Amino acid sequence: KAGVTQTPRYLIKTRGQQVTLSCSPISGHRSVSWYQQTPGQGLQFLFEYFSETQRNKGNFPGRFSGRQFSNSRSEMNVSTLELGDSALYLCASSETLAGGLNEQFFGPGTRLTVL
Amino acid sequence: GDSVTQMEGPVTLSEEAFLTINCTYTATGYPSLFWYVQYPGEGLQLLLKATKADDKGSNKGFEATYRKETTSFHLEKGSVQVSDSAVYFCALSDQGGGFKTIFGAGTRLFVKA
């Protein structure tokens, strides 16, 4: 099976712009989670989608939003970009089976730079 | 809320040395515990996991035991290799309906030949 893919891999934007990042999960995986990784704050959970519904949400402002499509592909959007949004954004997918916590598989990330 | 604390790095070892990276957690429920590894320029890979107290996760010579009494999940390896140089993240996930994984700050490991 192909792994989790994220596009684009690198992105440069300026303050005030908006950006959309895309994640294609492993075939058959219905859960997609997003994380922000920065040197100062480490890895922080943004949100999780399952069957097109947001199931969990981290402590990020409303400028950060996401959605999931019927084929489980997911996008996250950041509006009104700030310098502090510069980070590596990681997507992870997982099967969701009855009982037990399943492994999350991570994509390579999208490196966003805000100038 | 839930949190994970792991030892600060970087940790520098010589090849074949013994590795321990400490990790402790705070959680209100009964979380599953994980160690992830991130090699330069790559995303995270699951290294090992444990889902209940006293479980031992192991993979590629790495081991960690879920200790509920000390709320710890320390990572160990008996003999490290240069190829083990990476950043290691301890994490927990409380499966109260879906994923919300909380990560530690990460520990960078350098292994010298």
CSV table of N, CA and C in Angstrom, one decimal, chain A:
chain,number,residue,atom,x,y,z
A,1,LYS,N,0.8,-1.2,0.0
A,1,LYS,CA,0.0,0.0,0.0
A,1,LYS,C,0.9,1.2,0.0
A,2,ALA,N,0.4,2.3,-0.7
A,2,ALA,CA,1.1,3.5,-0.7
A,2,ALA,C,1.0,4.1,0.7
A,3,GLY,N,2.0,4.9,1.1
A,3,GLY,CA,1.9,5.6,2.5
A,3,GLY,C,1.1,6.8,2.4
A,4,VAL,N,1.1,7.5,3.5
A,4,VAL,CA,0.4,8.8,3.6
A,4,VAL,C,1.1,9.8,2.8
A,5,THR,N,0.4,10.5,1.9
A,5,THR,CA,1.1,11.5,1.1
A,5,THR,C,0.5,12.9,1.4
A,6,GLN,N,1.4,13.9,1.4
A,6,GLN,CA,1.0,15.3,1.7
A,6,GLN,C,1.5,16.2,0.6
A,7,THR,N,0.7,17.1,0.2
A,7,THR,CA,1.1,18.1,-0.8
A,7,THR,C,0.6,19.5,-0.4
A,8,PRO,N,1.4,20.5,-0.7
A,8,PRO,CA,2.7,20.4,-1.3
A,8,PRO,C,3.7,20.0,-0.2
A,9,ARG,N,5.0,19.7,-0.5
A,9,ARG,CA,6.0,19.4,0.5
A,9,ARG,C,6.5,20.7,1.1
A,10,TYR,N,6.6,21.7,0.3
A,10,TYR,CA,7.1,23.0,0.8
A,10,TYR,C,6.3,24.1,0.3
A,11,LEU,N,6.1,25.2,1.1
A,11,LEU,CA,5.2,26.3,0.8
A,11,LEU,C,5.8,27.5,1.4
A,12,ILE,N,5.8,28.6,0.7
A,12,ILE,CA,6.2,29.9,1.2
A,12,ILE,C,5.0,30.9,1.0
A,13,LYS,N,4.6,31.5,2.0
A,13,LYS,CA,3.5,32.5,2.0
A,13,LYS,C,3.9,33.7,2.7
A,14,THR,N,3.1,34.8,2.5
A,14,THR,CA,3.4,36.0,3.3
A,14,THR,C,2.2,36.2,4.3
A,15,ARG,N,2.5,37.0,5.3
A,15,ARG,CA,1.6,37.3,6.4
A,15,ARG,C,0.2,37.8,5.8
A,16,GLY,N,-0.8,37.3,6.3
A,16,GLY,CA,-2.1,37.7,5.9
A,16,GLY,C,-2.8,36.8,4.8
A,17,GLN,N,-1.9,36.1,4.2
A,17,GLN,CA,-2.5,35.2,3.1
A,17,GLN,C,-3.1,34.0,3.8
A,18,GLN,N,-3.8,33.1,3.0
A,18,GLN,CA,-4.3,31.9,3.5
A,18,GLN,C,-3.6,30.7,2.8
A,19,VAL,N,-3.7,29.5,3.3
A,19,VAL,CA,-3.1,28.4,2.7
A,19,VAL,C,-3.9,27.1,2.9
A,20,THR,N,-3.9,26.2,2.0
A,20,THR,CA,-4.5,25.0,2.1
A,20,THR,C,-3.5,23.8,1.9
A,21,LEU,N,-3.5,22.9,2.8
A,21,LEU,CA,-2.6,21.8,2.7
A,21,LEU,C,-3.5,20.5,2.5
A,22,SER,N,-2.9,19.6,1.8
A,22,SER,CA,-3.7,18.4,1.5
A,22,SER,C,-3.0,17.1,2.0
A,23,CYS,N,-3.8,16.1,2.4
A,23,CYS,CA,-3.3,14.9,2.9
A,23,CYS,C,-4.2,13.7,2.3
A,24,SER,N,-3.5,12.8,1.8
A,24,SER,CA,-4.2,11.6,1.3
A,24,SER,C,-3.8,10.4,2.2
A,25,PRO,N,-4.7,9.8,2.9
A,25,PRO,CA,-4.4,8.7,3.9
A,25,PRO,C,-4.1,7.4,3.1
A,26,ILE,N,-3.6,6.5,3.9
A,26,ILE,CA,-3.4,5.1,3.3
A,26,ILE,C,-4.8,4.6,3.0
A,27,SER,N,-4.8,3.9,1.9
A,27,SER,CA,-6.1,3.3,1.4
A,27,SER,C,-6.8,2.5,2.5
A,28,GLY,N,-8.0,2.8,2.8
A,28,GLY,CA,-8.8,2.1,3.8
A,28,GLY,C,-8.8,2.7,5.1
A,29,HIS,N,-7.9,3.7,5.3
A,29,HIS,CA,-7.9,4.4,6.6
A,29,HIS,C,-8.9,5.5,6.6
A,30,ARG,N,-9.7,5.6,7.7
A,30,ARG,CA,-10.8,6.6,7.7
A,30,ARG,C,-10.5,7.7,8.7
A,31,SER,N,-9.5,7.5,9.5
A,31,SER,CA,-9.2,8.6,10.5
A,31,SER,C,-8.0,9.3,10.0
A,32,VAL,N,-8.1,10.7,10.0
A,32,VAL,CA,-7.0,11.5,9.6
A,32,VAL,C,-6.8,12.6,10.7
A,33,SER,N,-5.5,12.7,11.2
A,33,SER,CA,-5.2,13.7,12.2
A,33,SER,C,-4.2,14.6,11.6
A,34,TRP,N,-4.2,15.8,12.1
A,34,TRP,CA,-3.2,16.9,11.8
A,34,TRP,C,-2.4,17.3,13.0
A,35,TYR,N,-1.1,17.6,12.8
A,35,TYR,CA,-0.3,18.1,13.9
A,35,TYR,C,0.6,19.2,13.4
A,36,GLN,N,0.9,20.1,14.2
A,36,GLN,CA,1.9,21.2,13.9
A,36,GLN,C,3.2,20.9,14.7
A,37,GLN,N,4.3,21.0,14.0
A,37,GLN,CA,5.6,20.8,14.7
A,37,GLN,C,6.5,22.0,14.5
A,38,THR,N,6.9,22.6,15.6
A,38,THR,CA,7.8,23.7,15.6
A,38,THR,C,8.9,23.5,16.6
A,39,PRO,N,10.0,24.1,16.4
A,39,PRO,CA,11.1,23.9,17.4
A,39,PRO,C,10.8,24.4,18.8
A,40,GLY,N,9.9,25.4,18.9
A,40,GLY,CA,9.6,25.9,20.2
A,40,GLY,C,8.5,25.2,21.0
A,41,GLN,N,7.5,24.8,20.2
A,41,GLN,CA,6.3,24.1,20.9
A,41,GLN,C,6.3,22.6,20.6
A,42,GLY,N,7.2,22.1,19.8
A,42,GLY,CA,7.2,20.7,19.6
A,42,GLY,C,6.0,20.3,18.7
A,43,LEU,N,5.5,19.1,19.0
A,43,LEU,CA,4.4,18.5,18.2
A,43,LEU,C,3.1,18.8,18.9
A,44,GLN,N,2.2,19.5,18.2
A,44,GLN,CA,0.9,19.8,18.9
A,44,GLN,C,-0.3,19.3,18.0
A,45,PHE,N,-1.2,18.8,18.6
A,45,PHE,CA,-2.4,18.2,17.9
A,45,PHE,C,-3.3,19.3,17.5
A,46,LEU,N,-3.7,19.3,16.2
A,46,LEU,CA,-4.6,20.3,15.6
A,46,LEU,C,-6.0,19.8,15.7
A,47,PHE,N,-6.3,18.7,14.9
A,47,PHE,CA,-7.6,18.1,14.9
A,47,PHE,C,-7.6,16.7,14.2
A,48,GLU,N,-8.7,16.0,14.4
A,48,GLU,CA,-8.8,14.6,13.9
A,48,GLU,C,-10.2,14.6,13.2
A,49,TYR,N,-10.2,14.0,12.0
A,49,TYR,CA,-11.4,13.7,11.2
A,49,TYR,C,-11.6,12.2,11.0
A,50,PHE,N,-12.9,11.9,11.1
A,50,PHE,CA,-13.3,10.5,10.9
A,50,PHE,C,-14.6,10.5,10.2
A,51,SER,N,-14.7,9.8,9.0
A,51,SER,CA,-15.9,9.8,8.2
A,51,SER,C,-16.5,11.2,8.0
A,52,GLU,N,-15.6,12.1,7.6
A,52,GLU,CA,-16.0,13.5,7.2
A,52,GLU,C,-16.4,14.3,8.4
A,53,THR,N,-16.3,13.9,9.6
A,53,THR,CA,-16.7,14.6,10.8
A,53,THR,C,-15.4,14.9,11.7
A,54,GLN,N,-15.4,16.1,12.2
A,54,GLN,CA,-14.3,16.4,13.1
A,54,GLN,C,-14.6,15.7,14.5
A,55,ARG,N,-13.7,14.8,14.9
A,55,ARG,CA,-14.0,14.0,16.1
A,55,ARG,C,-13.2,14.6,17.3
A,56,ASN,N,-12.1,15.2,17.1
A,56,ASN,CA,-11.3,15.7,18.2
A,56,ASN,C,-10.7,17.0,17.7
A,57,LYS,N,-10.4,17.9,18.7
A,57,LYS,CA,-9.9,19.2,18.3
A,57,LYS,C,-8.9,19.6,19.3
A,58,GLY,N,-7.7,20.2,18.9
A,58,GLY,CA,-6.7,20.7,19.8
A,58,GLY,C,-7.0,22.2,20.2
A,59,ASN,N,-6.1,22.8,20.8
A,59,ASN,CA,-6.2,24.2,21.3
A,59,ASN,C,-5.6,25.2,20.3
A,60,PHE,N,-6.1,25.3,19.1
A,60,PHE,CA,-5.7,26.2,18.1
A,60,PHE,C,-6.8,27.2,17.8
A,61,PRO,N,-6.4,28.4,17.4
A,61,PRO,CA,-7.5,29.4,17.1
A,61,PRO,C,-8.3,29.0,15.8
A,62,GLY,N,-9.4,29.7,15.7
A,62,GLY,CA,-10.3,29.4,14.6
A,62,GLY,C,-9.7,29.6,13.2
A,63,ARG,N,-8.6,30.3,13.1
A,63,ARG,CA,-7.9,30.4,11.8
A,63,ARG,C,-7.5,29.1,11.2
A,64,PHE,N,-7.4,28.1,12.1
A,64,PHE,CA,-7.0,26.8,11.6
A,64,PHE,C,-8.3,25.9,11.5
A,65,SER,N,-8.5,25.4,10.3
A,65,SER,CA,-9.7,24.6,10.1
A,65,SER,C,-9.4,23.5,9.1
A,66,GLY,N,-10.3,22.5,9.1
A,66,GLY,CA,-10.0,21.4,8.2
A,66,GLY,C,-11.3,20.8,7.7
A,67,ARG,N,-11.1,19.8,6.9
A,67,ARG,CA,-12.3,19.0,6.4
A,67,ARG,C,-11.8,17.7,5.9
A,68,GLN,N,-12.8,16.8,5.7
A,68,GLN,CA,-12.4,15.5,5.2
A,68,GLN,C,-13.5,15.2,4.1
A,69,PHE,N,-13.0,14.6,3.1
A,69,PHE,CA,-13.9,14.2,2.0
A,69,PHE,C,-14.4,12.8,2.1
A,70,SER,N,-15.3,12.4,1.2
A,70,SER,CA,-15.9,11.1,1.3
A,70,SER,C,-14.8,10.0,1.0
A,71,ASN,N,-13.8,10.3,0.3
A,71,ASN,CA,-12.7,9.3,0.0
A,71,ASN,C,-11.6,9.4,1.1
A,72,SER,N,-11.9,10.0,2.2
A,72,SER,CA,-11.0,10.1,3.4
A,72,SER,C,-9.9,11.1,3.2
A,73,ARG,N,-9.7,11.7,2.0
A,73,ARG,CA,-8.7,12.7,1.9
A,73,ARG,C,-9.1,13.9,2.7
A,74,SER,N,-8.0,14.6,3.2
A,74,SER,CA,-8.3,15.7,4.1
A,74,SER,C,-7.5,16.9,3.7
A,75,GLU,N,-8.1,18.0,4.0
A,75,GLU,CA,-7.4,19.3,3.8
A,75,GLU,C,-7.4,20.1,5.1
A,76,MET,N,-6.4,20.9,5.3
A,76,MET,CA,-6.4,21.8,6.4
A,76,MET,C,-6.1,23.2,5.8
A,77,ASN,N,-6.8,24.2,6.4
A,77,ASN,CA,-6.7,25.6,5.9
A,77,ASN,C,-6.3,26.5,7.1
A,78,VAL,N,-5.4,27.4,6.7
A,78,VAL,CA,-5.0,28.4,7.7
A,78,VAL,C,-5.2,29.7,7.1
A,79,SER,N,-6.1,30.5,7.7
A,79,SER,CA,-6.3,31.9,7.1
A,79,SER,C,-5.5,32.9,7.9
A,80,THR,N,-5.4,34.1,7.3
A,80,THR,CA,-4.7,35.2,7.9
A,80,THR,C,-3.4,34.8,8.5
A,81,LEU,N,-2.5,34.3,7.7
A,81,LEU,CA,-1.3,33.7,8.2
A,81,LEU,C,-0.5,34.7,9.0
A,82,GLU,N,0.1,34.1,10.1
A,82,GLU,CA,1.0,34.9,11.0
A,82,GLU,C,2.4,34.3,10.9
A,83,LEU,N,3.4,35.0,11.3
A,83,LEU,CA,4.8,34.5,11.2
A,83,LEU,C,4.9,33.2,12.1
A,84,GLY,N,4.2,33.2,13.2
A,84,GLY,CA,4.3,32.1,14.1
A,84,GLY,C,3.7,30.8,13.5
A,85,ASP,N,3.0,30.9,12.4
A,85,ASP,CA,2.4,29.7,11.8
A,85,ASP,C,3.5,28.9,11.0
A,86,SER,N,4.6,29.5,10.8
A,86,SER,CA,5.7,28.7,10.1
A,86,SER,C,6.0,27.5,10.9
A,87,ALA,N,5.9,26.3,10.3
A,87,ALA,CA,6.0,25.0,10.9
A,87,ALA,C,6.0,23.9,9.9
A,88,LEU,N,6.3,22.7,10.4
A,88,LEU,CA,6.1,21.5,9.7
A,88,LEU,C,4.7,21.0,10.1
A,89,TYR,N,3.8,20.8,9.1
A,89,TYR,CA,2.5,20.3,9.4
A,89,TYR,C,2.4,18.8,9.0
A,90,LEU,N,2.1,18.0,9.9
A,90,LEU,CA,2.1,16.5,9.7
A,90,LEU,C,0.7,16.0,9.7
A,91,CYS,N,0.5,15.1,8.8
A,91,CYS,CA,-0.8,14.4,8.8
A,91,CYS,C,-0.6,12.9,9.1
A,92,ALA,N,-1.5,12.3,9.8
A,92,ALA,CA,-1.4,10.9,10.1
A,92,ALA,C,-2.7,10.2,9.9
A,93,SER,N,-2.7,9.0,9.4
A,93,SER,CA,-3.9,8.3,9.2
A,93,SER,C,-3.9,7.0,9.9
A,94,SER,N,-5.1,6.5,10.2
A,94,SER,CA,-5.2,5.2,10.9
A,94,SER,C,-6.5,4.5,10.5
A,95,GLU,N,-6.5,3.2,10.6
A,95,GLU,CA,-7.7,2.4,10.6
A,95,GLU,C,-8.4,2.6,11.9
A,96,THR,N,-9.7,2.4,11.9
A,96,THR,CA,-10.4,2.4,13.2
A,96,THR,C,-11.1,1.1,13.3
A,97,LEU,N,-10.6,0.2,14.1
A,97,LEU,CA,-11.2,-1.1,14.3
A,97,LEU,C,-11.9,-1.1,15.7
A,98,ALA,N,-12.8,-2.0,15.9
A,98,ALA,CA,-13.5,-2.2,17.1
A,98,ALA,C,-12.5,-2.5,18.2
A,99,GLY,N,-12.5,-1.8,19.3
A,99,GLY,CA,-11.6,-2.1,20.5
A,99,GLY,C,-10.2,-1.9,20.2
A,100,GLY,N,-9.4,-1.3,21.1
A,100,GLY,CA,-8.0,-1.1,20.9
A,100,GLY,C,-7.7,0.1,20.1
A,101,LEU,N,-6.5,0.6,20.4
A,101,LEU,CA,-6.0,1.8,19.7
A,101,LEU,C,-5.1,1.4,18.6
A,102,ASN,N,-5.3,1.9,17.4
A,102,ASN,CA,-4.5,1.5,16.3
A,102,ASN,C,-3.4,2.5,15.9
A,103,GLU,N,-2.5,2.0,15.2
A,103,GLU,CA,-1.3,2.8,14.9
A,103,GLU,C,-1.6,3.9,14.0
A,104,GLN,N,-1.0,5.0,14.2
A,104,GLN,CA,-1.1,6.1,13.3
A,104,GLN,C,0.1,6.1,12.4
A,105,PHE,N,-0.1,6.3,11.1
A,105,PHE,CA,1.0,6.4,10.1
A,105,PHE,C,1.1,7.8,9.6
A,106,PHE,N,2.3,8.3,9.7
A,106,PHE,CA,2.5,9.7,9.4
A,106,PHE,C,3.0,9.9,8.0
A,107,GLY,N,2.6,11.1,7.4
A,107,GLY,CA,3.2,11.5,6.2
A,107,GLY,C,4.5,12.3,6.4
A,108,PRO,N,5.2,12.7,5.3
A,108,PRO,CA,6.4,13.4,5.4
A,108,PRO,C,6.3,14.8,5.9
A,109,GLY,N,5.1,15.4,5.8
A,109,GLY,CA,4.9,16.7,6.3
A,109,GLY,C,4.9,17.8,5.2
A,110,THR,N,4.3,18.9,5.4
A,110,THR,CA,4.4,20.1,4.6
A,110,THR,C,5.1,21.2,5.4
A,111,ARG,N,6.2,21.6,4.8
A,111,ARG,CA,7.0,22.7,5.5
A,111,ARG,C,6.4,24.0,5.0
A,112,LEU,N,5.8,24.8,5.9
A,112,LEU,CA,5.2,26.1,5.6
A,112,LEU,C,6.1,27.2,6.2
A,113,THR,N,6.5,28.1,5.4
A,113,THR,CA,7.3,29.3,5.8
A,113,THR,C,6.4,30.5,5.5
A,114,VAL,N,6.2,31.3,6.6
A,114,VAL,CA,5.5,32.5,6.4
A,114,VAL,C,6.4,33.7,6.6
A,115,LEU,N,6.5,34.5,5.5
A,115,LEU,CA,7.4,35.7,5.5
A,115,LEU,C,6.7,37.0,5.8
